[in-house]
Coordinates of C-alpha atoms and ligand atoms in Angstrom, one line a residue:
X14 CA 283.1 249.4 146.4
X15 CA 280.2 251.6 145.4
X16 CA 280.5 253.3 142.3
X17 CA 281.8 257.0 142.6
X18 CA 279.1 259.9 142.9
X19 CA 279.3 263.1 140.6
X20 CA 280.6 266.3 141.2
X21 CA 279.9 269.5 139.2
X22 CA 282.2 272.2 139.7
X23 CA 282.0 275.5 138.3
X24 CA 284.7 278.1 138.3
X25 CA 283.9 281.9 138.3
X26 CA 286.7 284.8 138.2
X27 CA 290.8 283.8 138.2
X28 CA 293.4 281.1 137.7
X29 CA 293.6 281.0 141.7
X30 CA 290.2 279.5 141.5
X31 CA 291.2 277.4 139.1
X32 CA 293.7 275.8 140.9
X33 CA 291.1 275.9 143.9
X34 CA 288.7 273.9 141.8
X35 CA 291.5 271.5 141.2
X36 CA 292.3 271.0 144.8
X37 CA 288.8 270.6 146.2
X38 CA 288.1 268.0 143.4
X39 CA 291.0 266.3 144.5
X40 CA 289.8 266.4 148.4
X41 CA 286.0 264.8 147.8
X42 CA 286.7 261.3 147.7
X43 CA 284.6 259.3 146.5
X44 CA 283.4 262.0 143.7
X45 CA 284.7 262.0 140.1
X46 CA 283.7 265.3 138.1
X47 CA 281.5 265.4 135.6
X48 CA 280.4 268.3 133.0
X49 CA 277.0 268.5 133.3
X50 CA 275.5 269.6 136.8
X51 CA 272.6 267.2 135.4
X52 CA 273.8 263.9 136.5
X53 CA 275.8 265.4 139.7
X54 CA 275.6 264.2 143.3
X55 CA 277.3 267.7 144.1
X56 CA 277.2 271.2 142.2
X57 CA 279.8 273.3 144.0
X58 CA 280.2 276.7 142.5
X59 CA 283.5 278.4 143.2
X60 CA 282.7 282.0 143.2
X61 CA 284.4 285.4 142.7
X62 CA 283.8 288.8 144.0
X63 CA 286.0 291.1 142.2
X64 CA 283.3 292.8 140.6
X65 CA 279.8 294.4 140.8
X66 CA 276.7 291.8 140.2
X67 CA 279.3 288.5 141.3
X68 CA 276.7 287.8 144.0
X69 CA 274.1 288.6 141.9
X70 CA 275.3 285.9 139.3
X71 CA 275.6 283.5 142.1
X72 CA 272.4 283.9 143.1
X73 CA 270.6 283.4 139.6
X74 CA 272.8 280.4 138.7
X75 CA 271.4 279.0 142.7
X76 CA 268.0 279.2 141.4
X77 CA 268.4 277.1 138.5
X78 CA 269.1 274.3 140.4
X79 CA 265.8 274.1 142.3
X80 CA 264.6 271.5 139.4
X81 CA 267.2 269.3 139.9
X82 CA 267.3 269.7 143.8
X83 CA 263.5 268.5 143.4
X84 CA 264.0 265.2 141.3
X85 CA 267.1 264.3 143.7
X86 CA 266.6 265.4 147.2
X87 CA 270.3 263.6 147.6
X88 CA 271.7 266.2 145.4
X89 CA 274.1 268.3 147.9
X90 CA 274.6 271.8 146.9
X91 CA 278.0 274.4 147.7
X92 CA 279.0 277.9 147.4
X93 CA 282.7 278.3 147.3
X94 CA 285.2 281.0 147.1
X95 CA 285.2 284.7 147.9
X96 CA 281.5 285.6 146.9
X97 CA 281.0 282.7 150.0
X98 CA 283.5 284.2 152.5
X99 CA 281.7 287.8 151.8
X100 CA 278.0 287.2 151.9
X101 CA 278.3 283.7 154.5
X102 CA 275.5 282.9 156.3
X103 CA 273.1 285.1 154.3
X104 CA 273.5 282.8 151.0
X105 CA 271.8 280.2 152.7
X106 CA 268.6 282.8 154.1
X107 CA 269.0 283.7 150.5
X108 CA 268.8 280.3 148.6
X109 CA 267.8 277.4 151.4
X110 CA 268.7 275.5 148.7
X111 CA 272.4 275.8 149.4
X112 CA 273.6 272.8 151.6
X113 CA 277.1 274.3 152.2
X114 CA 279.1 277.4 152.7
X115 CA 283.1 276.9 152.1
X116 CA 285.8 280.2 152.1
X117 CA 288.5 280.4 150.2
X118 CA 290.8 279.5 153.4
X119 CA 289.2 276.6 154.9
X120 CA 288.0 274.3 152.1
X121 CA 290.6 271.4 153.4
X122 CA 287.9 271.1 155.6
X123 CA 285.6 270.3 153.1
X124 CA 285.3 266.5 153.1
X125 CA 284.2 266.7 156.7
X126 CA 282.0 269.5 155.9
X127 CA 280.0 267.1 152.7
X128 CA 279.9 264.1 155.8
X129 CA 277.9 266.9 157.7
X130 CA 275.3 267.6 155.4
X131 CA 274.2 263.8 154.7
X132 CA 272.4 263.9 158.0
X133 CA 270.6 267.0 157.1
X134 CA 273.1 269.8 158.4
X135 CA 273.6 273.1 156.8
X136 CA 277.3 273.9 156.9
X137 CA 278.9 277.3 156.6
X138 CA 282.6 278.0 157.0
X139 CA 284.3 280.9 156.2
X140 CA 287.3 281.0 158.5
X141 CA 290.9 281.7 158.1
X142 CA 292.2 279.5 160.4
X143 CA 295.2 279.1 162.0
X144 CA 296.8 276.0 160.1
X145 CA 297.9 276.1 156.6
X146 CA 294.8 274.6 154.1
X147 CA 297.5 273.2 151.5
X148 CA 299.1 271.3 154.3
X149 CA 296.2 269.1 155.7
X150 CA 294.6 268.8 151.9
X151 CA 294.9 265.3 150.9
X152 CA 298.0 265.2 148.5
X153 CA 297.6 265.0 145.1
X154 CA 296.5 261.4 143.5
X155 CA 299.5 260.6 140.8
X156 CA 296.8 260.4 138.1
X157 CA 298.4 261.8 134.3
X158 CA 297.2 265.3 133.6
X159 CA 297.8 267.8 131.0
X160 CA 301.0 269.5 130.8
X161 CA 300.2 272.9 132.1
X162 CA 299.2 273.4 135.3
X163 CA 298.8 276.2 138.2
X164 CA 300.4 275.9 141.0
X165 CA 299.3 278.6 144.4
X166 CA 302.3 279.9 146.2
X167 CA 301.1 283.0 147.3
X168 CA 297.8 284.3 148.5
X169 CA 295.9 287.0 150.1
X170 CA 297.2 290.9 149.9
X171 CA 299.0 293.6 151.8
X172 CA 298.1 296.6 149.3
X173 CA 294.3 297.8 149.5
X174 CA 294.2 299.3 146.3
X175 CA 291.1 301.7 147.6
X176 CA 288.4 299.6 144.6
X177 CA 289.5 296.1 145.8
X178 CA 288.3 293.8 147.8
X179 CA 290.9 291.2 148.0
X180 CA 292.4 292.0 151.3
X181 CA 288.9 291.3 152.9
X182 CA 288.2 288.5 151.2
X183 CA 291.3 286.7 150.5
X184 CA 293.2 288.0 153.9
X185 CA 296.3 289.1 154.3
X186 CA 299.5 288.1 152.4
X187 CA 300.6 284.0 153.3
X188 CA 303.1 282.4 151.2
X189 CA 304.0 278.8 151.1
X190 CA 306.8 277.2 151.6
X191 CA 309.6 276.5 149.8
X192 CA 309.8 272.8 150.4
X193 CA 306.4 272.2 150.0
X194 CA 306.4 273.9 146.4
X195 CA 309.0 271.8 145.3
X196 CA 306.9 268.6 146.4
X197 CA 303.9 269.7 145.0
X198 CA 306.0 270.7 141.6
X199 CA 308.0 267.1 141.0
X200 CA 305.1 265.4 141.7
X201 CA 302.9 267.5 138.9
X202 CA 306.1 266.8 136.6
X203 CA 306.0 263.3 137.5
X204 CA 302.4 263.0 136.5
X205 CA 303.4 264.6 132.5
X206 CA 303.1 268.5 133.8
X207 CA 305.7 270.4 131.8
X208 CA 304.8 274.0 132.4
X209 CA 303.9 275.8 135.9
X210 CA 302.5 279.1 136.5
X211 CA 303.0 280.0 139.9
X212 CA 300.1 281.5 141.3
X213 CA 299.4 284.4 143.7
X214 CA 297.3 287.6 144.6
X215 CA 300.8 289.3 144.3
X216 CA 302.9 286.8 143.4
X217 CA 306.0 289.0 143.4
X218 CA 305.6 289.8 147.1
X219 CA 306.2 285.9 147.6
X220 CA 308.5 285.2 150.6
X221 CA 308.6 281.6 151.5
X222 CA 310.3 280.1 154.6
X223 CA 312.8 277.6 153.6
X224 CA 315.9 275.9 155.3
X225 CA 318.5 278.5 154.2
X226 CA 316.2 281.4 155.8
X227 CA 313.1 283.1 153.8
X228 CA 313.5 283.0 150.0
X229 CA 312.0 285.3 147.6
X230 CA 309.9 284.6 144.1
X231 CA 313.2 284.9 142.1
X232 CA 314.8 282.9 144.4
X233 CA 312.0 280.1 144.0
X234 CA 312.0 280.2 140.3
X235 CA 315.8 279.4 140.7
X236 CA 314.8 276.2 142.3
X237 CA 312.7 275.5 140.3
X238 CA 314.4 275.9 137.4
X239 CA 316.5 272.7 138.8
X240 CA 313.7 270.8 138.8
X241 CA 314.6 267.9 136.1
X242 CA 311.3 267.7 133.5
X243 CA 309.4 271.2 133.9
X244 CA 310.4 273.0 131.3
X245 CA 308.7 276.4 131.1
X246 CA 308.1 278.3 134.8
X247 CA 305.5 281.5 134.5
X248 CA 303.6 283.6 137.7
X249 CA 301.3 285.9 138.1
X250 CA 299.5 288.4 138.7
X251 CA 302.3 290.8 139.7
X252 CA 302.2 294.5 141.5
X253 CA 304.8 296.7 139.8
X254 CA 306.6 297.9 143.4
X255 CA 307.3 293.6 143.8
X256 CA 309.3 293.8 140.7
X257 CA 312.8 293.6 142.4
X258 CA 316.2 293.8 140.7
X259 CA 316.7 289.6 140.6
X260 CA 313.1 289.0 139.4
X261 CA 314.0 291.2 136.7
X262 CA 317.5 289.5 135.7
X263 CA 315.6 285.9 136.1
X264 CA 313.8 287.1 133.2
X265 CA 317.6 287.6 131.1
X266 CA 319.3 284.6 132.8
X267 CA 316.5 282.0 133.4
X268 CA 316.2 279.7 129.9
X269 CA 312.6 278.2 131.8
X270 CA 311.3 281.7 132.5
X271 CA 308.7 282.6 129.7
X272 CA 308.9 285.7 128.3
X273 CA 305.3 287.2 129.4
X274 CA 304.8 289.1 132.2
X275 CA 301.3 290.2 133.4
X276 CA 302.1 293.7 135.1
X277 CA 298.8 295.9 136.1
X278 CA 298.9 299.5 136.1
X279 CA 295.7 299.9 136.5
X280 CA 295.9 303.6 135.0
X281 CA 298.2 306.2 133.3
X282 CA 297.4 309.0 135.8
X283 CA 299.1 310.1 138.4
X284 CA 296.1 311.5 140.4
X285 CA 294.1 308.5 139.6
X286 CA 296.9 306.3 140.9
X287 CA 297.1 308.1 143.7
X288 CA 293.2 308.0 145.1
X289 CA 293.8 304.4 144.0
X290 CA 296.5 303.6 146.3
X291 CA 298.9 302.1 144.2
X292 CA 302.1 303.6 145.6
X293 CA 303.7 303.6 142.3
X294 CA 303.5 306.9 139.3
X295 CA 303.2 306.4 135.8
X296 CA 306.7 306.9 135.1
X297 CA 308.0 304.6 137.9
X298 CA 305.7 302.2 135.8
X299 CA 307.3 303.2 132.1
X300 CA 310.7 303.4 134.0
X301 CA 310.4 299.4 135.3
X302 CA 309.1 298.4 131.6
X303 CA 312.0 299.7 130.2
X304 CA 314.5 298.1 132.5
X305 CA 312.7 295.1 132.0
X306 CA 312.8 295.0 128.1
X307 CA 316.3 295.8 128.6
X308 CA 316.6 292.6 130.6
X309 CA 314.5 290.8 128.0
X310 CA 313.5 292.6 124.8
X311 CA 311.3 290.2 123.5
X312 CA 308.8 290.1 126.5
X313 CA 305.2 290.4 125.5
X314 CA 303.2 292.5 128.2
X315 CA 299.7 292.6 130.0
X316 CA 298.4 294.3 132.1
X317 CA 295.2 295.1 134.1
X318 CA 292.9 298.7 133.4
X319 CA 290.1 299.6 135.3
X320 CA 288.5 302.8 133.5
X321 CA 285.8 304.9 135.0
X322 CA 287.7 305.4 138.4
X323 CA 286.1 308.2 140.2
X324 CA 287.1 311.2 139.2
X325 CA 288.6 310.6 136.3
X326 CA 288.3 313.4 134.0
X327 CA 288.9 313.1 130.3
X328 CA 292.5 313.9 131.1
X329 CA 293.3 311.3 133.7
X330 CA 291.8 309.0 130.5
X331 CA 294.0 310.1 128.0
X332 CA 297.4 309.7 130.2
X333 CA 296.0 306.4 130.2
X334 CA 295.9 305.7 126.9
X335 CA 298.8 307.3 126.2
X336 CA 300.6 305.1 128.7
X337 CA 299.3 302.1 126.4
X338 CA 300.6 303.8 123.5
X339 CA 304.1 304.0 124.9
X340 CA 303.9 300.4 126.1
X341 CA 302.5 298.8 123.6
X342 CA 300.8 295.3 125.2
X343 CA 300.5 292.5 123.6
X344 CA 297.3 291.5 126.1
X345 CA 295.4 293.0 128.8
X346 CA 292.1 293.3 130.9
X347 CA 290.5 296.1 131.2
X348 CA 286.8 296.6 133.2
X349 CA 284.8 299.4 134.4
X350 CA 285.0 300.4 137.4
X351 CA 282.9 298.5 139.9
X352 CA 282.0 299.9 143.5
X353 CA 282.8 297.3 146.1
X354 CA 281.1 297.7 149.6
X355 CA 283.5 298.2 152.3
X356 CA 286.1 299.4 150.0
X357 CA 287.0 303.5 150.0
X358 CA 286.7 303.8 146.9
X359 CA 282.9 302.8 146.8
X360 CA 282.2 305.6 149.2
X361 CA 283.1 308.0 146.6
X362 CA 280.7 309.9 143.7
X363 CA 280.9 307.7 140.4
X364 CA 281.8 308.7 137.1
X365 CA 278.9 308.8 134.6
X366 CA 278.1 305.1 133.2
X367 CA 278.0 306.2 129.6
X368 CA 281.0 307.9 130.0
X369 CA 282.9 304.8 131.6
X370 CA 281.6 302.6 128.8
X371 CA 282.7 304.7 125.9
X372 CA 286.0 305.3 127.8
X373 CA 286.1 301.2 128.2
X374 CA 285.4 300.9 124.3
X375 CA 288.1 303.2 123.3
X376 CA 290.6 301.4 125.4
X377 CA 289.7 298.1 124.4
X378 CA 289.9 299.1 120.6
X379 CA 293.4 300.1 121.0
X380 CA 294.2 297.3 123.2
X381 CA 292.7 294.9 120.4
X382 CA 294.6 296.7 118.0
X383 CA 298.4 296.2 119.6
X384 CA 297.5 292.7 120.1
X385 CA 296.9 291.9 116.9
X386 CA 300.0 294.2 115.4
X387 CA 302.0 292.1 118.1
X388 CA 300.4 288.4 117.1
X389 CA 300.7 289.7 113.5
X390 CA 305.0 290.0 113.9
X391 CA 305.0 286.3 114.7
X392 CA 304.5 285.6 110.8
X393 CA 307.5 284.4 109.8
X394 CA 308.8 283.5 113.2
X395 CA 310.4 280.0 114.5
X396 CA 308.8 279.3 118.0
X397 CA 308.6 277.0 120.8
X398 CA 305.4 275.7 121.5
X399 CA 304.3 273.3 124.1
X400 CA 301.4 271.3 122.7
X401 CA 298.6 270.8 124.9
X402 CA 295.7 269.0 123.0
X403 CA 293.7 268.1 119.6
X404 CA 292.3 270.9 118.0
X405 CA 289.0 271.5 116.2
X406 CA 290.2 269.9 112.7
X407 CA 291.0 266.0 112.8
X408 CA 294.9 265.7 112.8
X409 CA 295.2 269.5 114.5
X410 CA 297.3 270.3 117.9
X411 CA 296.9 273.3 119.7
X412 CA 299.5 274.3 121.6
X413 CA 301.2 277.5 123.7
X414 CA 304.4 279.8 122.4
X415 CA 306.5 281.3 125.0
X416 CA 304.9 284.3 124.8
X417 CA 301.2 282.6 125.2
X418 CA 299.8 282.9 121.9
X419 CA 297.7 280.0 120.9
X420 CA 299.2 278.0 118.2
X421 CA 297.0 275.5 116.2
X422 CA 299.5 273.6 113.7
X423 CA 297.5 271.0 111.1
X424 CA 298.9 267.9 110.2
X425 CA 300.7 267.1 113.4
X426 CA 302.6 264.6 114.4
X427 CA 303.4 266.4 118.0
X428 CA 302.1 264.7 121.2
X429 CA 300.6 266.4 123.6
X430 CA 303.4 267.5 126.4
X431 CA 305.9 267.4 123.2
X432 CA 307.8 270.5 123.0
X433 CA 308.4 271.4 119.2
X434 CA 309.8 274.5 116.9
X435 CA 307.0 275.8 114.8
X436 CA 307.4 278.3 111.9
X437 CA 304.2 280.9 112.4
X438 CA 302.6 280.7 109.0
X439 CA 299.3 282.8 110.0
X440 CA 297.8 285.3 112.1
X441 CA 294.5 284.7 113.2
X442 CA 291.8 286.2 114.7
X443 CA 292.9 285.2 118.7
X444 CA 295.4 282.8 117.6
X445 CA 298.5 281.9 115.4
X446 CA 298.8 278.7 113.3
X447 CA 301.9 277.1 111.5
X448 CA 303.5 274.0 110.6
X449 CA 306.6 271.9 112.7
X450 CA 310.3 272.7 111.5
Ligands
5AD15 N1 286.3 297.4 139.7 C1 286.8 297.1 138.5 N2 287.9 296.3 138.3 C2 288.4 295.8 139.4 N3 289.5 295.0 139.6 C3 289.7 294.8 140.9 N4 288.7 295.4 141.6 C4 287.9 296.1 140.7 C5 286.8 296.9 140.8 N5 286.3 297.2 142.0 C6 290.4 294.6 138.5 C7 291.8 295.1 138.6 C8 292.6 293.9 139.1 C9 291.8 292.8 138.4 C10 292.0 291.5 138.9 O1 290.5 293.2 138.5 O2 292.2 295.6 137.4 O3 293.9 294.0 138.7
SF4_16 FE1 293.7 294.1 144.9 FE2 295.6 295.9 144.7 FE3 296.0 293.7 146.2 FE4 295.9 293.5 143.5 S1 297.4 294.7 144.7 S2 294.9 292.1 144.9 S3 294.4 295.1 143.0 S4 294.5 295.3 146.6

């Protein structure tokens, strides 16, 4: 048997990626990955279009590869993801450097697609075809892996927020199966996984097929929550009108629910909602936190805040803030806004730049600030926390807390996959540290 080739992956942009990455690792065989694109066979970047200058980025990163393309003609060069099912074709005009052209939707097809280019093809693919990628992806090999792990149940999006371009790129909203989840979940357990976060654009809006008729997320968490060995069960990224009445008790009645819930609002004005399609008001927003720390009053929040919308007037910037203020999140994104072609939103004036960015400053600051209040009120606190690996120091473990904080403890005797208590000792700059009870 020949030895294995090398492949580079590099991930831009969310956790669905991620798990993308994951998968079309898995589907190369022959490939092992590697760290370095300098010794690999294949560089395959898996790309994001989100925001402005994506493309951009993909492009620059391209060229740097034109060195290593020169010492090894062999070396077979992808674009992945949604900056390939947007620009298609053109990347290849663009960088003749690139060998392949995979969308987010048809990379099961791409061990057949790698096969093409060793006779010199160039390969482009950005399809959504009919049948169903997860299903004809080569399952998963049983090797051991960490114990947290992604796992894709939902994708595309219904919503067309007017600034995003997910619907175009990602396509409309598919959600697995029931069955196939459950597979897919025992068999990450059986290979040391202890945690799953359930992935999807809108992973509330899930609605799987199953024998006993189409089940919702709450539904699946339920099964999951049977699932002998996972211990902690997490999704997002969630739209506030998916937040149903049973998703909301899972988070009082299910023990292997976490209690974190990422939950854009994007902004704290009404008007600005509005022009941004949400379909849901500030106070519909406050309203659904509160009856979700009723369910759970320990829940730490995120959330998502783009700033700079247009026509956002200094008003429509404080309702924002002063929707964080009455939150209070204990994490959260927050960008500028960023025009993206073919959405309505990009067809509309902008809002100054140095306005956006002091706008983005302020909000960050008093983001920054309730995390760190938040982290700080875990002093003193016995927590959960599922170790994941060795940290910096010799003899340290870092691991997660229910609510997602980074925990380093010194010292310790936990494995990794080991659930243990901790006693919070310290608040650090972006992470907690303590010692085992
Ligand atoms: N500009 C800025 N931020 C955006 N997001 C999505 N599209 C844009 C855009 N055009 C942000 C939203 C979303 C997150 C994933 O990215 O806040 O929730
Ligand atoms: Fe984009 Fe809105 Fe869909 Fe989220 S809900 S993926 S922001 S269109």
């Amino acid at each position: 048997m020949s030895a294995p080739k090398k492949l580079f992956i590099k991930t831009y942009g969310c956790q669905m990626n991620v798990y993308d990455s994951e998968r079309m690792a898995e589907a190369l065989e022959g490939y092992e990955q590697t760290q370095s694109p300098d010794d690999a066979d294949m560089i395959l970047l898996n790309t994001c279009h989100i925001r402005e200058k994506a493309a951009e980025k993909v492009y620059s990163e391209l060229g740097r590869y034109k060195v290593l393309k020169d010492a090894k003609p062999d070396l077979k060069i992808g674009v992945a993801g949604c900056v390939a099912q947007a620009e298609g074709q053109e990347i290849m005009r663009r960088q003749p450097l690139v060998d392949l052209v995979v969308g987010p939707q048809s990379y099961h097809r791409l061990p057949e697609m790698e096969a093409r280019t060793h006779n010199g093809a160039k390969v482009v693919d950005t399809d959504f075809p009919e049948e169903d990628k997860f299903e004809h992806l080569k399952a998963r090999p049983k090797a051991k892996r960490g114990p947290s792990a992604f796992l894709t149940v939902q994708e595309g999006c219904d919503k067309f927020c007017a600034f995003c371009v997910v619907p175009y790129t990602r396509g409309a909203e598919v959600s697995r199966p029931v069955d196939r989840i459950l597979t897919e979940a025992r068999d990450l357990v059986e290979r040391g996984v202890r945690e799953i976060t359930l992935l999807g654009q809108n992973v509330n809006a899930y609605h799987g097929a199953s024998s006993q008729g189409e089940q919702s997320l709450a539904q699946l968490i339920w099964a999951l929550d049977k699932v002998d060995g996972l211990e902690r069960i997490r999704f997002t990224t969630s739209h506030p009108n998916d937040m149903t009445d049973e998703l909301i008790e899972a988070h009082g009645t299910c023990d292997k629910l976490m209690p974190y819930l990422h939950l854009p609002v994007q902004s704290g004005s009404d008007h600005i909602l509005k022009r941004m399609n949400r379909s849901h008001t500030r106070d519909s927003y406050i309203r659904l936190i509160e009856r979700i720390r009723e369910a759970r009053p320990d829940i730490l929040l995120s959330g998502d805040f783009i700033v700079g919308f247009p026509e956002e007037s200094d008003q429509d910037f404080a309702d924002t803030m002063d929707l964080i203020r009455e939150v209070n999140y204990g994490q959260a994104y927050s960008f500028k806004y960023s025009p993206r072609p073919g959405t309505p939103a990009a067809e509309r004036g902008e809002v100054d730049a140095a306005v956006a960015d002091a706008r983005l400053q302020e909000l960050q600051a008093l983001i920054a600030h309730q995390q760190k209040t938040i982290q700080d009120s875990m002093v003193g606190r016995e927590v959960d926390v599922l170790f994941e690996k060795p940290g910096r120091d010799a003899g340290q473990m870092m691991g997660k807390s229910g609510y997602l904080h980074a925990v380093h403890v010194a010292d310790c005797t936990a494995q990794r996959g080991d659930i243990r208590k901790v006693l919070i000792t310290e608040s650090q700059r972006n992470s907690l540290a303590g010692r085992l009870v």
